[in-house]
Short mmCIF file of C-alpha atoms and ligand atoms in Angstrom, two decimals:
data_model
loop_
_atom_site.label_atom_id
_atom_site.label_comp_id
_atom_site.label_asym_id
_atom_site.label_seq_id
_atom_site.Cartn_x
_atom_site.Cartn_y
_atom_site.Cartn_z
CA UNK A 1 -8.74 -44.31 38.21
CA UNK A 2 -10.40 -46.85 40.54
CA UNK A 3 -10.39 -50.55 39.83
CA UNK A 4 -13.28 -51.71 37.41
CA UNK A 5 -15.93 -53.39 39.50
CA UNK A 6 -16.83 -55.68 36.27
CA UNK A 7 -13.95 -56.71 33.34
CA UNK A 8 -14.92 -58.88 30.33
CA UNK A 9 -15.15 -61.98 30.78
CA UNK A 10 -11.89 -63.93 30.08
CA UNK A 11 -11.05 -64.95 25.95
CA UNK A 12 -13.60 -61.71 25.27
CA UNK A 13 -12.94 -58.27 24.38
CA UNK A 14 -14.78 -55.11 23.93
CA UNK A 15 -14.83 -53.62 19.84
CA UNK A 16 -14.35 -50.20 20.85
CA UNK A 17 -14.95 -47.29 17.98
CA UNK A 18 -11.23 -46.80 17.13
CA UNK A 19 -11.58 -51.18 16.30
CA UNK A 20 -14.59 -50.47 14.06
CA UNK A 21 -13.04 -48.26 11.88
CA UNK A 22 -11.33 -51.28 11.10
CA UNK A 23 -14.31 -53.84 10.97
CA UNK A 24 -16.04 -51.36 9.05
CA UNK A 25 -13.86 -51.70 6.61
CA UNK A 26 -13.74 -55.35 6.37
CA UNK A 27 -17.39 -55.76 6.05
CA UNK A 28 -17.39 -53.16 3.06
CA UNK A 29 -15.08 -55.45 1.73
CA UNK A 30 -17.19 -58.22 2.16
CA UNK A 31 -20.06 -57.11 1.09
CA UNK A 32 -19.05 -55.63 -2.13
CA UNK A 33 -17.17 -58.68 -3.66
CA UNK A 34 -20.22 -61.24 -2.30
CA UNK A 35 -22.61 -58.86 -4.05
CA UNK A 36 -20.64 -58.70 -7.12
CA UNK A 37 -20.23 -62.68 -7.14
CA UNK A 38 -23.74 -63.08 -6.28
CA UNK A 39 -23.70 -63.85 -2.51
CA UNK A 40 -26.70 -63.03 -0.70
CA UNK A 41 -26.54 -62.28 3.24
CA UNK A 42 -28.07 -65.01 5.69
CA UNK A 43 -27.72 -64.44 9.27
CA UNK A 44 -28.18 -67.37 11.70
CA UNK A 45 -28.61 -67.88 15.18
CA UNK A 46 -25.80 -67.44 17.55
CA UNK A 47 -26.79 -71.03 19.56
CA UNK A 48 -28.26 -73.37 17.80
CA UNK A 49 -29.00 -77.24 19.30
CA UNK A 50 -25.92 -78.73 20.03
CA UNK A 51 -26.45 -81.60 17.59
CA UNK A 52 -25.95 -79.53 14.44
CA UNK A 53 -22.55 -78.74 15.28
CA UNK A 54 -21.61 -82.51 17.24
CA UNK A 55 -22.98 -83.91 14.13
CA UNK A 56 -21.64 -81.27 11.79
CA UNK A 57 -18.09 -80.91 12.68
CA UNK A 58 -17.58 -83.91 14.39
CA UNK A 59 -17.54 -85.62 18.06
CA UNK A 60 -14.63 -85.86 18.13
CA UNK A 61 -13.18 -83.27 16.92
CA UNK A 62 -11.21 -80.29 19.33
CA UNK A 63 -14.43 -77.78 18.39
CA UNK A 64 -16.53 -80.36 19.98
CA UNK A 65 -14.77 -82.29 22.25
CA UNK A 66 -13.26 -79.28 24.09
CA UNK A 67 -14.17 -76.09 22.48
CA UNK A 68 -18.18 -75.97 22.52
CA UNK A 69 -19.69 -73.27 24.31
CA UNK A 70 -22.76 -74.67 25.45
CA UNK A 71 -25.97 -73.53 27.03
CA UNK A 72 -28.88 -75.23 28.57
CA UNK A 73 -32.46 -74.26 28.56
CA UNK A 74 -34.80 -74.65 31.12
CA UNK A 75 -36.62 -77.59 32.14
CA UNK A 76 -39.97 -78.70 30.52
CA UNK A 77 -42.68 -80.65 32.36
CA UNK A 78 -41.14 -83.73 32.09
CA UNK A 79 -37.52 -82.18 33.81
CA UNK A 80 -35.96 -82.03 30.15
CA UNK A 81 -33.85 -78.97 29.63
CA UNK A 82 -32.76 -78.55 25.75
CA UNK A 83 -28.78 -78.39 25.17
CA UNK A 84 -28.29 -75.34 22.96
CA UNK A 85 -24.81 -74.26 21.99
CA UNK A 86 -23.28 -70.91 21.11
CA UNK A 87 -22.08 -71.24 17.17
CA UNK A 88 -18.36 -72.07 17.01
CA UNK A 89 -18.33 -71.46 13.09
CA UNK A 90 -20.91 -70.62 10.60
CA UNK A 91 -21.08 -73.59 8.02
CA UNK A 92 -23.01 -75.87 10.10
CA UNK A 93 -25.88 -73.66 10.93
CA UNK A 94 -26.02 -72.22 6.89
CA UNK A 95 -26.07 -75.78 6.50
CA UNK A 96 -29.01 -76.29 9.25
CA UNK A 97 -31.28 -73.59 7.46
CA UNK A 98 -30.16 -74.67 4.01
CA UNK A 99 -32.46 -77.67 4.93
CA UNK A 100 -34.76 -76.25 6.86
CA UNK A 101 -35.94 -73.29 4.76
CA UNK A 102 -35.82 -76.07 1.38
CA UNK A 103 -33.15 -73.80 -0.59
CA UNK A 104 -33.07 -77.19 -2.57
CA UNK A 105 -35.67 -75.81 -4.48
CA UNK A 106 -33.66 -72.71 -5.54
CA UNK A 107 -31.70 -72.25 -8.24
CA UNK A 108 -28.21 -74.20 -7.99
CA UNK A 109 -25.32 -73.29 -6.64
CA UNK A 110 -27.04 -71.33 -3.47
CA UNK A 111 -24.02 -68.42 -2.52
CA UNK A 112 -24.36 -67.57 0.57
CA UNK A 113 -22.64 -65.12 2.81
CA UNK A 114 -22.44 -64.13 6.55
CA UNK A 115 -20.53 -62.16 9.81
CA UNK A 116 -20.94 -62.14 13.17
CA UNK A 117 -19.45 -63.60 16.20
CA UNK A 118 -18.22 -67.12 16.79
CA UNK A 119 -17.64 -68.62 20.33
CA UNK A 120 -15.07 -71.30 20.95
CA UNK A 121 -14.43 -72.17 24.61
CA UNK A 122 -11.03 -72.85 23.86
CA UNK A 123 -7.45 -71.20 26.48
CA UNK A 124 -7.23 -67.97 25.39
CA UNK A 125 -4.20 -66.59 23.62
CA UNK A 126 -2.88 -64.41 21.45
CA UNK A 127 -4.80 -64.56 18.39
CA UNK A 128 -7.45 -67.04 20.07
CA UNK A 129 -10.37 -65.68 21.71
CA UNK A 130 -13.47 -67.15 23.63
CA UNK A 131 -15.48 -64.58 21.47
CA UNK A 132 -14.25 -63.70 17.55
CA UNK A 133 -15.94 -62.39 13.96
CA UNK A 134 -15.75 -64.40 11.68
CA UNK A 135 -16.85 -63.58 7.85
CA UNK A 136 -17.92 -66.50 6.08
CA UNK A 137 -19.10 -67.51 2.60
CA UNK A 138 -20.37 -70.50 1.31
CA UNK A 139 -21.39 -72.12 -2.35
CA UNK A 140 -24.17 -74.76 -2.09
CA UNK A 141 -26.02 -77.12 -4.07
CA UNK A 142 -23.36 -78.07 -7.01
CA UNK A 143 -20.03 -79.66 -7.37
CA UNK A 144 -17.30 -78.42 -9.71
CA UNK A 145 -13.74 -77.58 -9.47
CA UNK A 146 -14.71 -74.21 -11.20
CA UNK A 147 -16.90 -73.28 -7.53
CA UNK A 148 -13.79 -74.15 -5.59
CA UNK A 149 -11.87 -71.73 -7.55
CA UNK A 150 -14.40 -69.04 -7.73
CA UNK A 151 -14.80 -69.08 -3.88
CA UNK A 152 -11.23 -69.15 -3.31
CA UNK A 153 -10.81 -66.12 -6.09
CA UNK A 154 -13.73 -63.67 -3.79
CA UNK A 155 -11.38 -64.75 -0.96
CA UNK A 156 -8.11 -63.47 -2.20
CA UNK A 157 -9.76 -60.52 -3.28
CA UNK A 158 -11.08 -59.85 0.25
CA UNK A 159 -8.23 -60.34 1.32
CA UNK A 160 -6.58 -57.93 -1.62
CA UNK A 161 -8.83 -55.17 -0.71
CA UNK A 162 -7.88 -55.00 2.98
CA UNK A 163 -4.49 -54.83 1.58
CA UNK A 164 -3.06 -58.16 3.20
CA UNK A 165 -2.70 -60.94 0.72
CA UNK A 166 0.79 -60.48 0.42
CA UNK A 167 1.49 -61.17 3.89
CA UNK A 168 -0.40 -64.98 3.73
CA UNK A 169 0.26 -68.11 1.48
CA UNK A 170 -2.81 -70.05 0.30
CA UNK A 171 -1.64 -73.60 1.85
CA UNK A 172 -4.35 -76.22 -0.52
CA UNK A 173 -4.91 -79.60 -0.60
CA UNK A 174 -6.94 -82.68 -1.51
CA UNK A 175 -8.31 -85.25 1.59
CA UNK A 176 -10.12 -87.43 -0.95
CA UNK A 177 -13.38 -88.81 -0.59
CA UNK A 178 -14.89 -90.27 2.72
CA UNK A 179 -14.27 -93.21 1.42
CA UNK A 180 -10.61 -93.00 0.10
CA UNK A 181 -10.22 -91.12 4.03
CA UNK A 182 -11.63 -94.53 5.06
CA UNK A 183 -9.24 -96.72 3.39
CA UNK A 184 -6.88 -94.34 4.70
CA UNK A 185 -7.58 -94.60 8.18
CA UNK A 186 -7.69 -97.94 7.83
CA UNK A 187 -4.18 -97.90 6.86
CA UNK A 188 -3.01 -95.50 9.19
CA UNK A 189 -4.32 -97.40 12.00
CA UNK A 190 -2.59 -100.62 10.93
CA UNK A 191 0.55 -98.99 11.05
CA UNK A 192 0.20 -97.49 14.40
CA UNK A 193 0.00 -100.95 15.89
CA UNK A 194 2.48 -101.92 18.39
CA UNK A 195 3.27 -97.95 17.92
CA UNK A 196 0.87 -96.41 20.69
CA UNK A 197 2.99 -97.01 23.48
CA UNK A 198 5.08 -93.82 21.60
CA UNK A 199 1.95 -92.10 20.97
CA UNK A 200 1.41 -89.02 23.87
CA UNK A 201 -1.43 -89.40 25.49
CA UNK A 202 -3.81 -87.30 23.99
CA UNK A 203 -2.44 -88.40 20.44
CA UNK A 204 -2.99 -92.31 21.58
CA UNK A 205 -6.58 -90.94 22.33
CA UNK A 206 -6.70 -89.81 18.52
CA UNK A 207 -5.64 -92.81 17.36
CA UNK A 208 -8.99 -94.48 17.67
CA UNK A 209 -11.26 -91.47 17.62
CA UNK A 210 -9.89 -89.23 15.03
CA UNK A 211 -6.43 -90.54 13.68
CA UNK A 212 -6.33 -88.20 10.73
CA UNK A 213 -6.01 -85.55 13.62
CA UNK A 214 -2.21 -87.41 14.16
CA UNK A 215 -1.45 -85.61 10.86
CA UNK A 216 -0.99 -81.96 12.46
CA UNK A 217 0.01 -82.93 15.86
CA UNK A 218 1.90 -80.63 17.30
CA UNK A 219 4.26 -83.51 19.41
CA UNK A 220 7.36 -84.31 17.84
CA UNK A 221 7.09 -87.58 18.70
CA UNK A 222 3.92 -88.31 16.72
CA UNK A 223 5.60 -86.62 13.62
CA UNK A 224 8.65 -88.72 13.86
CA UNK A 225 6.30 -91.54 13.69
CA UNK A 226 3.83 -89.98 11.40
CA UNK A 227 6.72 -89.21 8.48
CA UNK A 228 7.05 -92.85 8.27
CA UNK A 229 3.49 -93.35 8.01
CA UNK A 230 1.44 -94.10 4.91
CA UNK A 231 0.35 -91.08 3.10
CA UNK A 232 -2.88 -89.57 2.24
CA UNK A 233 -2.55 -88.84 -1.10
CA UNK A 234 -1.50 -92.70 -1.57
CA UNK A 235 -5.10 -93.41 -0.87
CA UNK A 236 -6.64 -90.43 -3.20
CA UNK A 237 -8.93 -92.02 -6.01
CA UNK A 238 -8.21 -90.88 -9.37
CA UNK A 239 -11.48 -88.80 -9.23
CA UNK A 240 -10.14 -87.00 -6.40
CA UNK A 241 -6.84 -86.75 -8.37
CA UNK A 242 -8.67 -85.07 -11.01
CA UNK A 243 -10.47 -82.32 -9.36
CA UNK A 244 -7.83 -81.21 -7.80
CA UNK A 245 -5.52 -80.78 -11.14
CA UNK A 246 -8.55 -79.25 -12.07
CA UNK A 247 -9.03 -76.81 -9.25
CA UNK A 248 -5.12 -75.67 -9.55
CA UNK A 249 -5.68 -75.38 -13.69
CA UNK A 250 -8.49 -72.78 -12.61
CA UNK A 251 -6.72 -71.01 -9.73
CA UNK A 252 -3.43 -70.68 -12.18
CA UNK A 253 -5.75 -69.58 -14.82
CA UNK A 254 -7.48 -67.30 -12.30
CA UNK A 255 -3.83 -65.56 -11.80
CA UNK A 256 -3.84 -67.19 -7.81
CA UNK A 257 -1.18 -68.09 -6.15
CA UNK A 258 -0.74 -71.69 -3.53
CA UNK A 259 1.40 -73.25 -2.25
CA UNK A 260 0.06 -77.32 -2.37
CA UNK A 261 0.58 -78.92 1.07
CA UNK A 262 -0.02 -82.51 1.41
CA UNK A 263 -0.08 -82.35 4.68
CA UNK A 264 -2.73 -80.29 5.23
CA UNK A 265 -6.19 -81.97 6.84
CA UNK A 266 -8.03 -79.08 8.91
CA UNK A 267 -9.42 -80.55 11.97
CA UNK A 268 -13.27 -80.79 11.08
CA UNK A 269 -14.56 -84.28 9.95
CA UNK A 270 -17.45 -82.39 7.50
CA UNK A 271 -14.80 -81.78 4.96
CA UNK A 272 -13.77 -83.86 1.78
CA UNK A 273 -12.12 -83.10 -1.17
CA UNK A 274 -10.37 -79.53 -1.29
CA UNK A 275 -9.24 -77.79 2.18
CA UNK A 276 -7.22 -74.59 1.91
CA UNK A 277 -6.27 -72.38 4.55
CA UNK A 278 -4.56 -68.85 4.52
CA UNK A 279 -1.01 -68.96 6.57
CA UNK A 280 0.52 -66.38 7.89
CA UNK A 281 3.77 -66.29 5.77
CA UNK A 282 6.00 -65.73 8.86
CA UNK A 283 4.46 -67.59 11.21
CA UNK A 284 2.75 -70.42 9.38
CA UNK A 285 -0.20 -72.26 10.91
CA UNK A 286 -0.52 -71.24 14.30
CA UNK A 287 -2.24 -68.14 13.01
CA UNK A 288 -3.90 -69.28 10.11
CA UNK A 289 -6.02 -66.12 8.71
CA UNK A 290 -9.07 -68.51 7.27
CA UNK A 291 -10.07 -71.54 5.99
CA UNK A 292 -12.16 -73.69 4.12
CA UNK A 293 -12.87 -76.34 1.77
CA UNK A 294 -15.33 -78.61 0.47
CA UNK A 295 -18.00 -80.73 2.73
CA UNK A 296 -19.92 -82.88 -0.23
CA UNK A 297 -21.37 -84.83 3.49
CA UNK A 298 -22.46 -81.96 5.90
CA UNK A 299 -25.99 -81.00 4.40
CA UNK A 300 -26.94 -85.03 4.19
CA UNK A 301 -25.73 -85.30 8.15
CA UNK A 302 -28.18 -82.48 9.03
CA UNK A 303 -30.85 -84.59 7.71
CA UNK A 304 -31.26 -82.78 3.83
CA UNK A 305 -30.72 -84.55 1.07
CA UNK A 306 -26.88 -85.39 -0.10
CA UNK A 307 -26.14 -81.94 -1.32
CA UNK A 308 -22.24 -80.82 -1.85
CA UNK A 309 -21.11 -77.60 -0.91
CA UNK A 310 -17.46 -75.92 -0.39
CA UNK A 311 -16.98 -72.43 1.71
CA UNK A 312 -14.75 -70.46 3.17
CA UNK A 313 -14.58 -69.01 7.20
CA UNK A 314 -11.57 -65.49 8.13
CA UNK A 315 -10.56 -64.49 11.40
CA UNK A 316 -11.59 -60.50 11.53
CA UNK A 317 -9.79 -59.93 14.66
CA UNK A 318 -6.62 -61.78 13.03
CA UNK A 319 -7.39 -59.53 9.70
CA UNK A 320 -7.25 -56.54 11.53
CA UNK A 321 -4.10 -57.70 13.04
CA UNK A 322 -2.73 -57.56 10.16
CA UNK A 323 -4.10 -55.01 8.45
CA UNK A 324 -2.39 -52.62 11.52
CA UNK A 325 1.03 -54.72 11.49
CA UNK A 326 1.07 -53.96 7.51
CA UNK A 327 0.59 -50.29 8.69
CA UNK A 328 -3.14 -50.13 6.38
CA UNK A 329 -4.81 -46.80 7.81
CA UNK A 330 -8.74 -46.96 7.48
CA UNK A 331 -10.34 -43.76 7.02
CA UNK A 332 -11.92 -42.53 9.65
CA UNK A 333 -15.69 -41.77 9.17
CA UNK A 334 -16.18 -40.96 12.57
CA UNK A 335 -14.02 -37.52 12.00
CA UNK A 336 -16.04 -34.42 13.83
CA UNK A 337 -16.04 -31.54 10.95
CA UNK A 338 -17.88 -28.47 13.28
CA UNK A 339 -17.95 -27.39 16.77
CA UNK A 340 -21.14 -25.19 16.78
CA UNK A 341 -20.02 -22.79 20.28
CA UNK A 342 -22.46 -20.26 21.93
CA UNK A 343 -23.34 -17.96 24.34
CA UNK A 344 -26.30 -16.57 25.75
CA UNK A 345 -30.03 -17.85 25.49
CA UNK A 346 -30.73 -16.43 22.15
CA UNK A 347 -27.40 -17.54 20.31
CA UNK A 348 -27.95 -20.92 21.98
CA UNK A 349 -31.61 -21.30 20.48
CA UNK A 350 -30.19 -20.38 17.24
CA UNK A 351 -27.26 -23.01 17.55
CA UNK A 352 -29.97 -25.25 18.23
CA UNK A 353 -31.34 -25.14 14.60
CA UNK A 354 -28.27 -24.55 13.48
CA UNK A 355 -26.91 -27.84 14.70
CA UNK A 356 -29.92 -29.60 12.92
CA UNK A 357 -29.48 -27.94 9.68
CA UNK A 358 -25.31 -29.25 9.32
CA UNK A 359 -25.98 -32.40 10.27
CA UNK A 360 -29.22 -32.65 7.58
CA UNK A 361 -26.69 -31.52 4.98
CA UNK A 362 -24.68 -34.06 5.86
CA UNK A 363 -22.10 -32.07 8.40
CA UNK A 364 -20.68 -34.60 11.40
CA UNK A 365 -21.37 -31.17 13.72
CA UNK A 366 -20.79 -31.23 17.65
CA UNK A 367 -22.07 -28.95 20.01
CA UNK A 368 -21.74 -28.50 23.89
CA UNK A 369 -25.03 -26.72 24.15
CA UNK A 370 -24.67 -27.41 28.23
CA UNK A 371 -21.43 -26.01 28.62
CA UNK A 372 -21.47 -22.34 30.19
CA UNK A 373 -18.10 -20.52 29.26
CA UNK A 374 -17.13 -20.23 25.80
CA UNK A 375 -13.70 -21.19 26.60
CA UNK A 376 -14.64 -24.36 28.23
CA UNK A 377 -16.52 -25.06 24.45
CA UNK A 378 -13.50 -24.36 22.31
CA UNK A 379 -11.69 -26.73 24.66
CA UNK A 380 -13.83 -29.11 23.87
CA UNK A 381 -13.89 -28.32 20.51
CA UNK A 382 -10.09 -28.57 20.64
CA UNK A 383 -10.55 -32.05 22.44
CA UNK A 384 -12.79 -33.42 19.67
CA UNK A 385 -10.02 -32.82 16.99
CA UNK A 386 -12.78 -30.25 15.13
CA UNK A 387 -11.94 -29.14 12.01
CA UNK A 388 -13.81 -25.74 12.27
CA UNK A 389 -15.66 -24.37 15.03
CA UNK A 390 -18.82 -21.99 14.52
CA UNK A 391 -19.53 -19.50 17.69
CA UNK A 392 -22.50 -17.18 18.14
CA UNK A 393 -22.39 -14.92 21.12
CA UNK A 394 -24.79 -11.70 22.21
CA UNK A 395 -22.61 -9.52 19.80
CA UNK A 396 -23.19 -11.95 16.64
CA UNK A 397 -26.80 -12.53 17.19
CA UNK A 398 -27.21 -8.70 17.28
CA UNK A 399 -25.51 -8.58 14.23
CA UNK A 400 -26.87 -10.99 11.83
CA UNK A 401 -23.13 -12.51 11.76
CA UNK A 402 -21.09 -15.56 13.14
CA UNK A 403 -17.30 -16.64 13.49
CA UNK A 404 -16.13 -19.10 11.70
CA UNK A 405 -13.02 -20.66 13.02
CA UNK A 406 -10.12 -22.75 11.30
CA UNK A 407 -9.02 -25.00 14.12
CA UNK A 408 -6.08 -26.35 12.84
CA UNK A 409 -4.65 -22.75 11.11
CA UNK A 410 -5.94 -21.29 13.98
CA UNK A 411 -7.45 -18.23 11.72
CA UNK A 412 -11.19 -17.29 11.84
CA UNK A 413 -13.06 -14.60 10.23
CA UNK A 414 -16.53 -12.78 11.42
CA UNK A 415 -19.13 -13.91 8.43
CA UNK A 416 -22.50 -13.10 7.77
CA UNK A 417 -24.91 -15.80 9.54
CA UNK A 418 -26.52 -17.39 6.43
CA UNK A 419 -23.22 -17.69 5.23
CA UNK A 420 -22.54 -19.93 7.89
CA UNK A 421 -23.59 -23.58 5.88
CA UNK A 422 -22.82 -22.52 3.02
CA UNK A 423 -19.14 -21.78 3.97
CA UNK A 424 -18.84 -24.64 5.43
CA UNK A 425 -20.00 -27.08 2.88
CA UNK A 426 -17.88 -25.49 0.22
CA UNK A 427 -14.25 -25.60 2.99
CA UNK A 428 -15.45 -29.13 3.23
CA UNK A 429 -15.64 -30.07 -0.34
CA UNK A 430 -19.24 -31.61 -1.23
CA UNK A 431 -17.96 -35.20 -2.08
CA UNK A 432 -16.96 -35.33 1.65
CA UNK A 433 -20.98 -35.07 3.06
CA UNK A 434 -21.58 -37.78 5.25
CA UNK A 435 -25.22 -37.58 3.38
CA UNK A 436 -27.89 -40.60 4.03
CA UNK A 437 -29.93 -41.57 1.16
CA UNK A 438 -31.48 -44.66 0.84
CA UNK A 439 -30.37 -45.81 -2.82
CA UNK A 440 -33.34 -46.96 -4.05
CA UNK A 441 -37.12 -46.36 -3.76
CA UNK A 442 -37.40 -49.15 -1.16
CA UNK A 443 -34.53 -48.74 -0.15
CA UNK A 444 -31.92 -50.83 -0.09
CA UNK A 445 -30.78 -50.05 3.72
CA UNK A 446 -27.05 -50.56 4.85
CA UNK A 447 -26.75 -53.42 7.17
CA UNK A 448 -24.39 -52.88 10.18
P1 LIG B 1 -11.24 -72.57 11.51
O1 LIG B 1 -12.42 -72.96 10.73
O2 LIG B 1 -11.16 -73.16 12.86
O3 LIG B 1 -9.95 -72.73 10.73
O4 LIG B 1 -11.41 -71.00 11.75
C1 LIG B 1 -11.38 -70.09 10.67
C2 LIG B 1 -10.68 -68.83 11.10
O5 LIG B 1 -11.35 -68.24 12.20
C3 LIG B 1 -9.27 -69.05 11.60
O6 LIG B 1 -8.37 -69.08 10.52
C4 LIG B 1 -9.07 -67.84 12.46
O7 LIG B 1 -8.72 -66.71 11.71
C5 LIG B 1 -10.42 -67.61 13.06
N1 LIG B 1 -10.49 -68.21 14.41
C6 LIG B 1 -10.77 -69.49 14.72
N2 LIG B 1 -10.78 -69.67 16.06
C7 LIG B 1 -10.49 -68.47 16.60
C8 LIG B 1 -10.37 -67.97 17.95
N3 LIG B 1 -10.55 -68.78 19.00
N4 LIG B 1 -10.07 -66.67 18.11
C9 LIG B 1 -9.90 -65.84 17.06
N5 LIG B 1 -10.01 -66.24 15.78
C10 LIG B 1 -10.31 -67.53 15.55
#
């Protein structure tokens, strides 16, 4: 095989049919538990202006500082260009149209659910790509342990369903208020003075723009230095105190397992409160399945009124990653069940209709209506891993007959042709017709 002219782009990878089967899957499993919980779909734009995500997340924060995939329009009459940027998470831009389209006015808490793609222009690696899915959910409008819990609860039954749960921990924890992270900051910088000449660069940096971000460094000398530092829950009100005893009352009571880690912060400034995230259990946080928490701030920052919120945002690629490591098969819907075969102008006109018909009834039927040698069609037929092959020659069409052919015994047997669907259907088993109804009169049509 020659070299490719054109590769994807670097961090970005094709989702070829054999990856769908497993996508596919996750979305069902999406869909279902959002639907039972009440979740409606919203989709948002993939760019959006760059403001809702600087102010969203956070200026400072890695998605912004150095992760933002951004795009710039083309200049107006006065030489202004707008400054767009492809979504690096979901939340802010939910958040965005939360405001814009007045949900406000809807019944309380709005659930909201979406998945897509998510861009982060972040060094590629294993488990990090420039382009990802993300599924996303998100409970607006009220605040109450019990939401917190509920969300969490759809997630680990995702996350049940796709038959990986056991393989993560549910890390939670409680950042407090903005203003108990305040005090805290505060604190934290007081007792970094005289201390930044230890600090690594980028950590010194972090110091003054985002020192909460010193909590998960990854330098070991910043966590020497940060295990003798004040601690966050020190600084935790006893409101904050509260909902959180609260929150693990209702996950016990809810039958789901967590593992509490103080230490935990997630690096986007929007949240407060509870912030969970779902750890790989052998390699901990560098592969972090999802996240989420609470961001009582976000909608008010985007210009709505103060409105609390908590959600939740999964890897799919990293699902899927585990889902194969697990060894989870996904059936496969894309399974060919007939290899219609002909020969001659007559038996080929009939195959035509024939084709039609099985695939009406609901039949996944193939046919190489182009190909010339009936040999070169059960090849093919071979090829597509068919499970029974139908072939019409001069002889058959004469006849009023057809052969039906059990690939994988090998057998076949000469039958009469309106015998043929029939036959079929029943060898299939009806339950297994890929049949497309719309379920209801207006139909309720399956999104992608
Ligand atoms: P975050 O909100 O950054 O914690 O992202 C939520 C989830 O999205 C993570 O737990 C990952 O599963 C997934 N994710 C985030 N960034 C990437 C990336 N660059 N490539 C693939 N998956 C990602």
């Amino acid at each position: 095989m020659s070299e490719p002219l054109f590769r994807t782009p670097k961090g970005t990878h094709d989702v070829l049919p054999q990856d769908h089967q497993y996508m596919t899957y996750i979305k069902k499993a999406v869909r279902h538990r959002a639907r039972q919980a009440g979740y409606k779909r919203i989709d948002t734009p993939m760019f959006e202006s760059r403001g809702v995500f600087e102010r969203g997340i956070g200026e400072h924060t890695d998605i912004v500082e150095k992760e933002l995939f951004t795009v710039t329009g083309k200049k107006d009459n006065e030489g202004k260009a707008a400054e767009f940027a492809l979504r690096p998470e979901f939340t802010a831009g939910i958040c965005r149209a939360y405001v814009e389209h007045g949900m406000q006015q809807l019944p309380q808490p709005v659930e909201l659910y979406s998945i897509g793609q998510c861009f982060r222009y972040d060094r590629p690696q294993k488990g990090r790509y420039r382009q990802f899915h993300q599924i996303d959910l998100e409970v607006i409008g009220l605040k109450d342990p019990s939401l917190d819990a509920q969300l969490i609860y759809v997630v680990t039954k995702i996350l049940n369903d796709v038959r990986i749960l056991d393989r993560l921990t549910l890390q939670i924890n409680n950042i407090g208020t903005a203003e108990n992270r305040q005090a805290y900051v505060a604190a934290l910088k007081d007792f970094f003075i005289g201390k930044e000449r230890n600090l690594p660069e980028e950590d010194a940096r972090r110091l003054q723009t985002n020192p909460l971000r010193l909590l998960d460094s990854k330098n070991g000398d910043t966590q020497v230095l940060v295990r003798n530092a004040p601690k966050l829950e020190q600084f935790l009100s006893g409101e904050s105190k509260q909902f959180h005893e609260t929150l693990l009352e209702y996950l016990d009571e809810l039958g789901v397992r967590y593992v509490p880690n103080p230490g935990l912060v997630r690096g986007l400034d929007y949240y407060n409160q509870t912030v969970f995230e779902l750890w790989d259990q052998s390699t901990g946080a560098q592969n972090a399945v999802g996240g989420g928490g609470r961001y009582d701030g976000l909608i008010e920052l985007l210009g709505g009124k103060p409105t609390p919120g908590v959600g939740f945002a999964g890897g799919m690629e990293r699902m899927i990653w585990h889902m194969k490591e697990a060894g989870v098969r996904v059936p496969d819907k894309d399974q060919v069940d007939v290899f219609v075969a002909q020969l001659g102008p007559e038996a080929k006109k009939k195959c035509l209709a024939l084709v039609s018909e099985l695939r009406e009834k609901g039949v996944h039927t193939l046919g190489a209506l182009g190909e010339a040698s009936l040999k070169s069609q059960m090849r093919l037929a071979d090829k597509f891993q068919a499970k029974y092959a139908l072939l019409l020659g001069k002889m058959e069409v004469k006849e009023g007959t057809i052969i039906l052919r059990d690939m994988q015994a090998g057998k076949q047997k000469q039958i009469k042709y309106g015998q043929a669907i029939p036959q079929v259907i029943k060898l299939l088993g009806e339950k297994n017709l890929d049949t497309y109804v719309l379920r209801d009169q207006i139909g309720e049509v399956d999104e992608d």
